[in-house]
Short mmCIF file of C-alpha atoms and ligand atoms in Angstrom, two decimals:
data_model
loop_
_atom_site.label_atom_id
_atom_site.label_comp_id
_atom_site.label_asym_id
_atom_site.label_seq_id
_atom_site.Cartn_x
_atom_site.Cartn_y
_atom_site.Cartn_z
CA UNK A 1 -8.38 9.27 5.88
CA UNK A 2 -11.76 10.44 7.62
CA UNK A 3 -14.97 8.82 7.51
CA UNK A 4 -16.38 11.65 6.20
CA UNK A 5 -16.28 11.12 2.87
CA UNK A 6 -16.90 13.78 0.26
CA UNK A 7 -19.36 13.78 -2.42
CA UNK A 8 -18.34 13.53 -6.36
CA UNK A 9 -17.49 16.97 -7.64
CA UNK A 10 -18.12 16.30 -11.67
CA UNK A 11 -18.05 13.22 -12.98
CA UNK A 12 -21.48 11.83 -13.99
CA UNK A 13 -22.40 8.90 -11.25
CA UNK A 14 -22.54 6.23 -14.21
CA UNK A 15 -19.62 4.13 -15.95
CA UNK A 16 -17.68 4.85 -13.08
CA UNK A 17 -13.92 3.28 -14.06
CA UNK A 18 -13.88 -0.20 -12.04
CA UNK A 19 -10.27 -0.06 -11.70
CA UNK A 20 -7.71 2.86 -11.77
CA UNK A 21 -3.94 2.63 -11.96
CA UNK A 22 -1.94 5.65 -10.89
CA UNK A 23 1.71 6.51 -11.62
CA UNK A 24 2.14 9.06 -9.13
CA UNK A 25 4.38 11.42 -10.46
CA UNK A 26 6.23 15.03 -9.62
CA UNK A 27 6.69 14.61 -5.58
CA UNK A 28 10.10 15.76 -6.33
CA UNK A 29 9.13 18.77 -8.51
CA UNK A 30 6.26 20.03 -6.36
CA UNK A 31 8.79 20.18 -3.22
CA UNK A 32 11.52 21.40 -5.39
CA UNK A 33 9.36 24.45 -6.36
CA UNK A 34 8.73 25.39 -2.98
CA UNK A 35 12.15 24.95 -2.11
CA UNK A 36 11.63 22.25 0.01
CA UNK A 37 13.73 18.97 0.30
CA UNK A 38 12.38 16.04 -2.21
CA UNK A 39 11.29 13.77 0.87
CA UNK A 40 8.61 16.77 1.74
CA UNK A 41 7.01 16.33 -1.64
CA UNK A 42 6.58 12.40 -0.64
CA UNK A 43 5.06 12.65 2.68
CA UNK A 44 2.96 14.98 1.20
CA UNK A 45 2.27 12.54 -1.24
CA UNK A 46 0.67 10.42 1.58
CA UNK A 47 -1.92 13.43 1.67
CA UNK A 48 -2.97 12.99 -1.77
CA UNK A 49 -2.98 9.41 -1.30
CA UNK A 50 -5.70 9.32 1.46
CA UNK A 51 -7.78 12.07 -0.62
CA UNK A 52 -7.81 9.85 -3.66
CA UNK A 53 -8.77 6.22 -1.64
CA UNK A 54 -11.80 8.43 0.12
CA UNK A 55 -12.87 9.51 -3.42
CA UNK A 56 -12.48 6.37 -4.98
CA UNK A 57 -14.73 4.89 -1.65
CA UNK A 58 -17.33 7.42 -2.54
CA UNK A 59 -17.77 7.21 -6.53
CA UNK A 60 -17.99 3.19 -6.34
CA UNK A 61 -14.62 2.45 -8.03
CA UNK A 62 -13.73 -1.13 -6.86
CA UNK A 63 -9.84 -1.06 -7.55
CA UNK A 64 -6.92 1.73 -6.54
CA UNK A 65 -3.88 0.81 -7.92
CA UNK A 66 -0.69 3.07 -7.07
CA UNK A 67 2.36 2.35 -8.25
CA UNK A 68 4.79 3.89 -4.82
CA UNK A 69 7.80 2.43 -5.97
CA UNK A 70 9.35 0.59 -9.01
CA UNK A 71 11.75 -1.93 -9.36
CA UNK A 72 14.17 0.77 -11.31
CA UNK A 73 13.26 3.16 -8.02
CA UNK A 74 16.18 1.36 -6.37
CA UNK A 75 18.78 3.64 -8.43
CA UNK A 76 17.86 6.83 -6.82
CA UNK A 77 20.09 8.38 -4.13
CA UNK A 78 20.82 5.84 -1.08
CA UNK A 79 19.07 8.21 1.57
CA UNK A 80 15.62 9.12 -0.68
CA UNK A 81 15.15 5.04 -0.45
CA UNK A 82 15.76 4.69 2.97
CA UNK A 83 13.40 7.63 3.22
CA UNK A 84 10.50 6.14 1.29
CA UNK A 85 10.85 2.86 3.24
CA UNK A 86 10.37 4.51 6.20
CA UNK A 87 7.41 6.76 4.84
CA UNK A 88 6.22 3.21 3.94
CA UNK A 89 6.25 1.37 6.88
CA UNK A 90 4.38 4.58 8.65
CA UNK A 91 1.59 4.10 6.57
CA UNK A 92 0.93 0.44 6.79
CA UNK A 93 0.87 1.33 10.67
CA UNK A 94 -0.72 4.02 10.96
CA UNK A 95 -3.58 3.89 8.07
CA UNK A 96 -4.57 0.04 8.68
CA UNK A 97 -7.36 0.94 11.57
CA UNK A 98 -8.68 3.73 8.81
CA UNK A 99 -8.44 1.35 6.57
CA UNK A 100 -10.27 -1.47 8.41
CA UNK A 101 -12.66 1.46 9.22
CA UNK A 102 -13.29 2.39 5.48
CA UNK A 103 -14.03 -1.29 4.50
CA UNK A 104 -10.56 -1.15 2.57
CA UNK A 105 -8.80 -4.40 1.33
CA UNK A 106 -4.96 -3.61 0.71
CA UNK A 107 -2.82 -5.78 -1.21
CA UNK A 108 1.16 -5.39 -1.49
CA UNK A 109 2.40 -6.12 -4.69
CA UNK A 110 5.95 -6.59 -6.56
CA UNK A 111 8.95 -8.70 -5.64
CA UNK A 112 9.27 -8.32 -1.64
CA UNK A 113 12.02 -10.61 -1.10
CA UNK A 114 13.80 -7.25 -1.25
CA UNK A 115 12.57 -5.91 1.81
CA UNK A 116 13.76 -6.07 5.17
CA UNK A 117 11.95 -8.77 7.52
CA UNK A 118 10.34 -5.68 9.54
CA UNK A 119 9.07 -4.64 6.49
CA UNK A 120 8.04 -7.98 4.97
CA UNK A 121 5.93 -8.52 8.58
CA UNK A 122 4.44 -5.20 8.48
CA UNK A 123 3.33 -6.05 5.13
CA UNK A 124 1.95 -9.22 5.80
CA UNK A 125 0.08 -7.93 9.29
CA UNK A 126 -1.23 -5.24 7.36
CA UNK A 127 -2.93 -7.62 4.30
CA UNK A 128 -4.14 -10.11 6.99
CA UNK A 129 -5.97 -7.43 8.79
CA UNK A 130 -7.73 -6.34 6.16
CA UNK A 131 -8.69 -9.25 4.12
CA UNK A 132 -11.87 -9.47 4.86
CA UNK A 133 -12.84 -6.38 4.07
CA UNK A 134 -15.20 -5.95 1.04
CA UNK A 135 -15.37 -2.46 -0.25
CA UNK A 136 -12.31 -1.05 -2.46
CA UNK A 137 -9.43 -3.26 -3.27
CA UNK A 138 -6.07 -1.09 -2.68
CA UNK A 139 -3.14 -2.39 -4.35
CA UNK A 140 0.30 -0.45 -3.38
CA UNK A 141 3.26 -1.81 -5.89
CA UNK A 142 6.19 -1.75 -4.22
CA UNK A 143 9.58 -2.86 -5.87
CA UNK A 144 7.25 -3.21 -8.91
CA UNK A 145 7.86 -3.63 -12.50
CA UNK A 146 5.89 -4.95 -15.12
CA UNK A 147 8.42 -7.00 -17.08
CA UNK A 148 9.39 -8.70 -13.70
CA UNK A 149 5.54 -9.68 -13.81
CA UNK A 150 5.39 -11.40 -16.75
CA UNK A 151 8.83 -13.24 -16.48
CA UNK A 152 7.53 -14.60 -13.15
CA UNK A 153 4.47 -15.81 -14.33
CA UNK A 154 6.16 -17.70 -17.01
CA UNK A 155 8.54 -19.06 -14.44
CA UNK A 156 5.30 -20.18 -12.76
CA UNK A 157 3.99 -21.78 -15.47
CA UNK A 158 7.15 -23.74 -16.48
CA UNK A 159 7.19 -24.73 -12.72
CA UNK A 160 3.59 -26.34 -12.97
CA UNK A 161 5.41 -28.30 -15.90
CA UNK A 162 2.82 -27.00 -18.59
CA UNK A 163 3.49 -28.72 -22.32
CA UNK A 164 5.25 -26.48 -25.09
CA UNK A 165 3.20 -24.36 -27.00
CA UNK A 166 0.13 -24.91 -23.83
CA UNK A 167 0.57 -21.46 -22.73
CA UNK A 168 -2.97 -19.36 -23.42
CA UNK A 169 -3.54 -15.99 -22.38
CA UNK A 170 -5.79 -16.63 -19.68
CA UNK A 171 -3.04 -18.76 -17.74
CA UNK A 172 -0.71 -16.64 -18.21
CA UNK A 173 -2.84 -13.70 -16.55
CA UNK A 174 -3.60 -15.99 -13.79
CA UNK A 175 -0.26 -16.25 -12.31
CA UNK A 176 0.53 -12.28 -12.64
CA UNK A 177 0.35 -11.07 -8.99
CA UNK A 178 -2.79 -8.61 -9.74
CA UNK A 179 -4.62 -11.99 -10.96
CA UNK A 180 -7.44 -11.08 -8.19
CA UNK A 181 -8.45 -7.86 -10.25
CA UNK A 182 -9.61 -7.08 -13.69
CA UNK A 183 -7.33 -5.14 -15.96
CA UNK A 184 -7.52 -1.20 -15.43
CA UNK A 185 -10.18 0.80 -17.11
CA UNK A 186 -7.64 4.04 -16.78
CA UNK A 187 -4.38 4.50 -16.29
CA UNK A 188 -4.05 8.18 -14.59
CA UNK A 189 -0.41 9.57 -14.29
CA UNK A 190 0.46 12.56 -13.05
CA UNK A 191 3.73 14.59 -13.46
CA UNK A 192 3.33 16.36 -16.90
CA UNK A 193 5.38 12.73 -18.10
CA UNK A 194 3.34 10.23 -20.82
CA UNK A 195 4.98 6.88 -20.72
CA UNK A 196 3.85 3.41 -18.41
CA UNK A 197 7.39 3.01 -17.04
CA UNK A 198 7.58 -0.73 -16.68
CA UNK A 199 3.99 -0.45 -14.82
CA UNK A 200 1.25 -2.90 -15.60
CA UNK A 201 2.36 -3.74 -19.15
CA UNK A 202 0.15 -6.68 -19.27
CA UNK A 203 -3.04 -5.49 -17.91
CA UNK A 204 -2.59 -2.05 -19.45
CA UNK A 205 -3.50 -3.58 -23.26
CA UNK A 206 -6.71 -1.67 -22.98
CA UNK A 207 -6.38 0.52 -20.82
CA UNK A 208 -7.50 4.40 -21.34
CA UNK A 209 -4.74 6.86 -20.56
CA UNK A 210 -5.14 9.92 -19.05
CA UNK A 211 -2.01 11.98 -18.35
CA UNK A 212 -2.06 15.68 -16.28
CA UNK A 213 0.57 17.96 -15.61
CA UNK A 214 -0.81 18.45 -11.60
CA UNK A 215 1.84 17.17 -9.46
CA UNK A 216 0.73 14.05 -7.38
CA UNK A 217 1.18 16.14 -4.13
CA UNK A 218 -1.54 18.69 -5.16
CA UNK A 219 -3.84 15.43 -7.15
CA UNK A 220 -7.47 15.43 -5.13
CA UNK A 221 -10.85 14.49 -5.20
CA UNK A 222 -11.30 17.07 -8.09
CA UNK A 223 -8.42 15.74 -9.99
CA UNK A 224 -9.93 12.27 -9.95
CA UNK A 225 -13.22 13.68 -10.98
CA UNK A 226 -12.00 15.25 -13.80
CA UNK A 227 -9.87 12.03 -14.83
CA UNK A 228 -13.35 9.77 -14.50
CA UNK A 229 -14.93 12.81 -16.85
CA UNK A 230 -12.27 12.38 -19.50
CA UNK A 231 -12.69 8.74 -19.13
CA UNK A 232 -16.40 9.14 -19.49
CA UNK A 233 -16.30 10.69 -22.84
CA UNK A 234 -13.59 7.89 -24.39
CA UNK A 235 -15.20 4.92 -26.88
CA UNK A 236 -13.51 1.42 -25.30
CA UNK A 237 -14.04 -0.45 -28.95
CA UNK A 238 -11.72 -3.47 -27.94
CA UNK A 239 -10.84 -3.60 -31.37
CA UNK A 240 -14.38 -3.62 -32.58
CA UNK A 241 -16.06 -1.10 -34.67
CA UNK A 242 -18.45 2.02 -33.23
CA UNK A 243 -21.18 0.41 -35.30
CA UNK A 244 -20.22 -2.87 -33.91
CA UNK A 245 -20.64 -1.11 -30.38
CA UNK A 246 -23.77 0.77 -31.53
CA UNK A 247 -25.39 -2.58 -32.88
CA UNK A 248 -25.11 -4.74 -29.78
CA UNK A 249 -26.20 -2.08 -27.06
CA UNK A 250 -29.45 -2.08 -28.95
C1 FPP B 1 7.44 9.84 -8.02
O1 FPP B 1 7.77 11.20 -7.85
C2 FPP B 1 7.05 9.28 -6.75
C3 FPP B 1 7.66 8.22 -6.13
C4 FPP B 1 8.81 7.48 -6.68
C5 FPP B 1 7.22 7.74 -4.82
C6 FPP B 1 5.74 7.75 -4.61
C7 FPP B 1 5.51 7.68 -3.16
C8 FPP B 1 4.51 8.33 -2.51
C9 FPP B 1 3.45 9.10 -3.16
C10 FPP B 1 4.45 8.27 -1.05
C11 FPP B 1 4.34 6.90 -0.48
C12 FPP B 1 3.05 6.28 -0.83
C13 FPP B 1 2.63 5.11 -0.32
C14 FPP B 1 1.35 4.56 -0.80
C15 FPP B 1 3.40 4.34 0.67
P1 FPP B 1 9.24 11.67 -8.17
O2 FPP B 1 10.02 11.62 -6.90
O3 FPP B 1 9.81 10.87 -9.28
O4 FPP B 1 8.99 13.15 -8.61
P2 FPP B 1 9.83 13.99 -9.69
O5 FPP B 1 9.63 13.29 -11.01
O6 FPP B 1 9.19 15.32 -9.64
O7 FPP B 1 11.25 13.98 -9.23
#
């Protein structure tokens, strides 16, 4: 990540999404296609992840959201895990001074208590360090998965020893382990797939989709730009009607 950071390519400066989501699909396809082993398509992965936190620093979103790895990713072959740990634990090294640099709060979400105690550390150091930090809000879920969300803020609730039939929305939101951002404007995911795969099932209830067939590897500044365009054009009616909409921006 430099601190030069690029201008926006194409989409208008205004309504700029607060918070993205990205599913970042097709690391295994884009190194498969070049012949390459499946790991090559992650680290370069890394690439496109540094691209997309610079862009998001310079159009004014205020939350990144990547989903690196889910709570089902765990079922893939023994020595790709082991391989993404490690790719992992390089980048909450080696990116935290860039990070601290770019005015870059990271969060680590999903159920850690999986992770090694090197890991769990690393993790830790690397949210410490950057706490204070007041521009973007970087959230990396790692052994992720929406469902496990929701059944642990429940658990959370019944452990505060709430009454039956107490439960409202809004508590229920404010033990899910994102509770420190608003819901996504857009869900981008990459990969040529269209489904949320056990991501933020919650938050996600109004979310606008935007699905590409660009493999995450090759997803850039431009990408993003055209994603925020897309985004741009969409009507967010929460369940209201256009004239609704019309009627109170007058
Ligand atoms: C999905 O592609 C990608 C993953 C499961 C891992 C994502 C990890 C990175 C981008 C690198 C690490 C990033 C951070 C922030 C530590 P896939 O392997 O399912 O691709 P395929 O569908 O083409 O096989």
């Amino acid at each position: 990540m430099s601190k030069d950071l690029d201008k926006p390519a194409r989409a208008e400066s205004g309504n700029i999404p607060e918070h993205i989501a990205i599913i970042m699909d097709g690391n295994g396809r884009w190194a498969k296609q070049r012949l390459l082993p499946r790991f090559a398509g992650h680290t370069k992965g890394v690439n496109a992840v540094n691209k997309v936190v610079e862009a998001c620093c310079n159009r004014g979103v205020r939350y990144l959201t990547l989903f690196a790895f889910s709570s089902e990713n765990w079922r893939r072959p023994p020595e790709e895990v082991s391989l993404l740990m490690k790719l992992f634990r390089k980048v909450l090294v080696l990116e935290i001074n860039n990070m601290c640099q770019n005015n870059i709060r990271l969060k680590i979400i999903g159920d850690l208590s999986k992770f090694d105690t090197e890991l769990k550390q690393l993790i830790q150091n690397a949210e410490e360090k950057t706490a204070a930090n007041t521009g973007l809000t970087l959230t990396i879920c790692a052994n992720y998965g929406g469902r496990w969300d929701i059944v642990n803020a429940c658990n959370e609730l019944i452990r505060d020893g709430l009454d039956q039939d107490s439960i409202t929305e809004e508590m229920l939101s404010s033990k899910l382990s994102m509770a420190y951002a608003p819901p996504p404007d857009m869900l981008i995911r990459t990969g040529g797939e269209a489904r949320i795969s056990n991501f933020l099932l919650w938050q996600m209830a109004y979310s606008e989709f935007f699905f590409t067939d660009t493999y995450w590897p090759d997803f850039d500044g431009k990408s993003l730009d055209e994603a925020i365009a897309s985004f741009q054009k969409r009507e967010r009616r929460f369940g209201r009607t256009s004239e609704q909409l019309l009627e109170s921006s007058e």
